[in-house]
CSV table of C-alpha atoms in Angstrom, one decimal:
chain,number,residue,atom,x,y,z
Q,6,MET,CA,0.0,0.0,0.0
Q,7,ALA,CA,2.7,2.5,1.0
Q,8,GLU,CA,4.8,1.5,-2.0
Q,9,GLN,CA,1.8,2.2,-4.3
Q,10,GLN,CA,1.3,5.6,-2.8
Q,11,GLY,CA,5.0,6.3,-3.2
Q,12,ARG,CA,4.8,5.4,-6.9
Q,13,ALA,CA,1.7,7.6,-7.3
Q,14,ALA,CA,3.5,10.5,-5.7
Q,15,GLY,CA,6.5,9.9,-7.9
Q,16,THR,CA,4.3,9.8,-11.0
Q,17,ARG,CA,2.6,13.0,-10.0
Q,18,LEU,CA,5.9,14.7,-9.5
Q,19,GLY,CA,7.2,13.4,-12.8
Q,20,ALA,CA,4.1,14.8,-14.5
Q,21,LEU,CA,4.7,18.1,-12.9
Q,22,VAL,CA,8.3,18.2,-14.1
Q,23,ARG,CA,7.2,17.2,-17.7
Q,24,GLU,CA,4.6,20.0,-17.7
Q,25,LEU,CA,7.1,22.5,-16.5
Q,26,ARG,CA,9.4,21.6,-19.3
Q,27,ARG,CA,6.6,22.0,-21.8
Q,28,SER,CA,5.5,25.4,-20.6
Q,29,THR,CA,6.9,28.6,-21.9
Q,30,THR,CA,9.6,30.6,-20.1
Q,31,GLY,CA,7.3,33.6,-19.7
Q,32,GLY,CA,4.7,31.5,-18.2
Q,33,LEU,CA,7.2,30.1,-15.7
Q,34,VAL,CA,8.4,33.6,-14.7
Q,35,SER,CA,4.8,34.7,-14.3
Q,36,THR,CA,4.0,31.7,-12.2
Q,37,ILE,CA,7.0,32.3,-9.9
Q,38,CYS,CA,6.1,35.9,-9.5
Q,39,TRP,CA,2.5,35.2,-8.6
Q,40,ILE,CA,3.4,32.5,-6.1
Q,41,VAL,CA,5.9,34.7,-4.4
Q,42,VAL,CA,3.4,37.6,-4.1
Q,43,LEU,CA,0.6,35.5,-2.9
Q,44,SER,CA,2.9,33.6,-0.4
Q,45,ALA,CA,4.0,36.9,1.1
Q,46,ILE,CA,0.5,37.8,2.4
Q,47,PRO,CA,0.2,35.0,5.1
Q,48,GLY,CA,3.9,35.4,5.8
Q,49,TYR,CA,3.3,39.1,6.6
Q,50,LEU,CA,0.3,38.3,8.8
Q,51,THR,CA,2.2,35.6,10.7
Q,52,PHE,CA,5.2,37.9,11.1
Q,53,GLY,CA,3.0,40.7,12.5
Q,54,TYR,CA,1.4,38.3,15.0
Q,55,PHE,CA,4.7,37.1,16.4
Q,56,GLN,CA,6.2,40.6,16.3
Q,57,ASP,CA,3.3,41.8,18.6
Q,58,ARG,CA,3.9,38.9,20.9
Q,59,GLN,CA,7.6,39.6,21.1
Q,60,ILE,CA,7.2,43.4,21.7
Q,61,LEU,CA,4.6,42.7,24.5
Q,62,ALA,CA,7.0,40.2,26.1
Q,63,GLU,CA,9.9,42.7,26.1
Q,64,ARG,CA,8.3,46.0,27.1
Q,65,GLY,CA,4.6,45.2,27.9
Q,66,VAL,CA,3.0,46.4,31.1
Q,67,GLN,CA,0.4,44.3,32.9
Q,68,ILE,CA,-2.6,46.2,34.1
Q,69,VAL,CA,-6.2,45.4,35.1
Q,70,ALA,CA,-8.8,46.5,32.6
Q,71,SER,CA,-12.6,46.7,32.6
Q,72,VAL,CA,-14.6,45.2,29.7
Q,73,THR,CA,-16.7,48.1,28.3
Q,74,GLU,CA,-18.1,46.4,25.2
Q,75,VAL,CA,-18.4,42.8,23.7
Q,76,ASN,CA,-18.9,42.7,20.0
Q,77,GLY,CA,-19.9,39.5,18.4
Q,78,SER,CA,-21.5,38.9,15.0
Q,79,ARG,CA,-21.7,36.1,12.5
Q,80,ARG,CA,-19.8,38.0,9.8
Q,81,ALA,CA,-16.9,39.4,11.9
Q,82,PRO,CA,-14.6,37.9,14.5
Q,83,ASP,CA,-15.6,38.6,18.1
Q,84,THR,CA,-13.9,41.5,19.8
Q,85,VAL,CA,-13.8,43.0,23.3
Q,86,VAL,CA,-13.2,46.6,24.1
Q,87,VAL,CA,-11.3,47.2,27.3
Q,88,ARG,CA,-10.4,50.3,29.4
Q,89,PRO,CA,-7.8,50.3,32.2
Q,90,VAL,CA,-9.2,50.7,35.7
Q,91,ASP,CA,-6.2,53.0,36.7
Q,92,PRO,CA,-4.3,55.6,34.6
Q,93,PRO,CA,-3.2,55.7,31.9
Q,94,TYR,CA,-6.8,55.7,30.5
Q,95,PHE,CA,-7.4,54.5,26.9
Q,96,GLU,CA,-9.7,52.1,25.1
Q,97,SER,CA,-8.4,49.3,23.1
Q,98,THR,CA,-9.8,46.2,21.3
Q,99,LEU,CA,-8.8,42.6,22.1
Q,100,HIS,CA,-9.1,40.0,19.4
Q,101,ARG,CA,-8.1,37.0,21.5
Q,102,PHE,CA,-9.6,36.9,25.0
Q,103,PRO,CA,-11.1,34.6,27.6
Q,104,ASP,CA,-14.8,34.3,28.1
Q,105,VAL,CA,-15.9,37.7,29.5
Q,106,SER,CA,-18.9,40.0,29.6
Q,107,VAL,CA,-19.4,43.7,30.0
Q,108,GLY,CA,-18.2,45.0,33.4
Q,109,ASP,CA,-15.8,42.1,34.0
Q,110,ARG,CA,-12.2,42.8,34.9
Q,111,LEU,CA,-9.3,41.1,33.3
Q,112,ASP,CA,-5.5,41.3,33.3
Q,113,VAL,CA,-4.1,42.7,30.1
Q,114,VAL,CA,-0.6,43.4,28.8
Q,115,PHE,CA,-0.2,46.6,26.7
Q,116,ASP,CA,2.7,48.4,25.0
Q,117,PRO,CA,3.2,51.8,26.6
Q,118,GLN,CA,4.5,53.2,23.3
Q,119,ASN,CA,1.5,51.9,21.3
Q,120,PRO,CA,-1.5,51.2,23.6
Q,121,ALA,CA,-3.4,49.6,20.6
Q,122,ARG,CA,-1.0,46.7,20.9
Q,123,ILE,CA,-2.7,44.8,23.7
Q,124,ALA,CA,-3.4,41.2,24.7
Q,125,ALA,CA,-5.2,39.5,27.5
Q,126,ALA,CA,-2.6,38.2,30.0
Q,127,ASP,CA,-4.4,34.9,30.4
Q,128,GLY,CA,-6.1,34.8,27.0
Q,129,PRO,CA,-5.5,32.1,24.4
Q,130,LEU,CA,-2.4,32.5,22.2
Q,131,ILE,CA,-4.2,31.4,19.1
Q,132,ASN,CA,-7.7,31.8,17.8
Q,133,GLY,CA,-9.5,30.7,14.7
Q,134,SER,CA,-8.1,33.4,12.5
Q,135,ALA,CA,-4.5,32.6,13.6
Q,136,LEU,CA,-5.2,28.9,12.7
Q,137,VAL,CA,-6.4,29.9,9.2
Q,138,VAL,CA,-3.3,32.0,8.6
Q,139,ALA,CA,-1.1,29.1,9.8
Q,140,GLY,CA,-2.9,26.9,7.2
Q,141,LEU,CA,-2.3,29.5,4.6
Q,142,ASP,CA,1.4,29.5,5.6
Q,143,LEU,CA,1.6,25.8,4.9
Q,144,LEU,CA,-0.1,26.2,1.6
Q,145,SER,CA,2.3,29.0,0.8
Q,146,LEU,CA,5.3,26.8,1.5
Q,147,LEU,CA,3.9,24.2,-0.9
Q,148,ALA,CA,3.4,26.8,-3.5
Q,149,LEU,CA,7.0,28.1,-3.0
Q,150,LEU,CA,8.2,24.5,-3.5
Q,151,PHE,CA,6.4,24.6,-6.9
Q,152,ALA,CA,8.0,27.9,-7.6
Q,153,LEU,CA,11.4,26.4,-6.8
Q,154,ALA,CA,10.8,23.6,-9.3
Q,155,ALA,CA,9.8,26.2,-11.9
Q,156,ALA,CA,13.0,28.2,-11.1
Q,157,ALA,CA,15.1,25.1,-11.5
Q,158,GLU,CA,13.6,24.6,-14.9
Q,159,LEU,CA,14.4,28.2,-15.8
Q,160,VAL,CA,18.0,27.6,-14.7
Q,161,ARG,CA,18.2,24.4,-16.8
Q,162,ARG,CA,17.0,26.3,-19.8
Q,163,ALA,CA,19.4,29.1,-19.3
Q,164,TRP,CA,22.3,26.7,-18.8
Q,165,ALA,CA,21.4,24.8,-22.0
Q,166,ARG,CA,21.2,28.1,-24.0
Q,167,LEU,CA,24.6,29.2,-22.7
Q,168,ARG,CA,26.1,25.9,-23.7
Q,169,GLY,CA,24.4,26.2,-27.1
Q,170,ASP,CA,22.5,23.0,-26.5
Q,171,ARG,CA,19.9,22.6,-29.2
Q,172,ARG,CA,18.8,19.1,-28.3
Q,173,PRO,CA,15.1,18.6,-28.4
Q,174,GLY,CA,13.2,18.8,-25.1
Q,175,PRO,CA,11.0,16.0,-23.7
Q,176,ASP,CA,8.1,17.0,-26.0
Q,177,GLY,CA,10.3,16.9,-29.1
Q,178,SER,CA,10.5,20.6,-29.7
Q,179,HIS,CA,13.6,22.7,-29.9
Q,180,ARG,CA,13.8,25.7,-27.5
């Protein structure tokens, strides 16, 4: 069973390589560019998430805040608006938080240089949207592997052209 799956995966990879060799150079360059651009989006979101966590760990200040508003709808992620009990007074929105209601108090960590950067001290590290972005990161890595295969084909073509190699490709055409 495992041997058959291995052969099937090898056959699919071989078909991918044959298709790359048949495709045009412009199409390969375009494919690589689109993959890199689309892969950057979840990477940027993940970087921002971990950057916020790192900044809060380094210079965050823990305070007690009061929940002033709980926003939940079917079309948007749930959010909680909090306001510190003691100065400095500001309002900020939490996107990851424990189960709370209006008037509850909870410990939060905020960045004094940017009070909008805030997190519940005992809140979950990951919520549903973070899991979706993590899944997109995995898909991006797979897409980047495809781009790497396309780039390898471009390098092979360039090398063949530099050597003056005019042998026919796998489909019988001369490039």
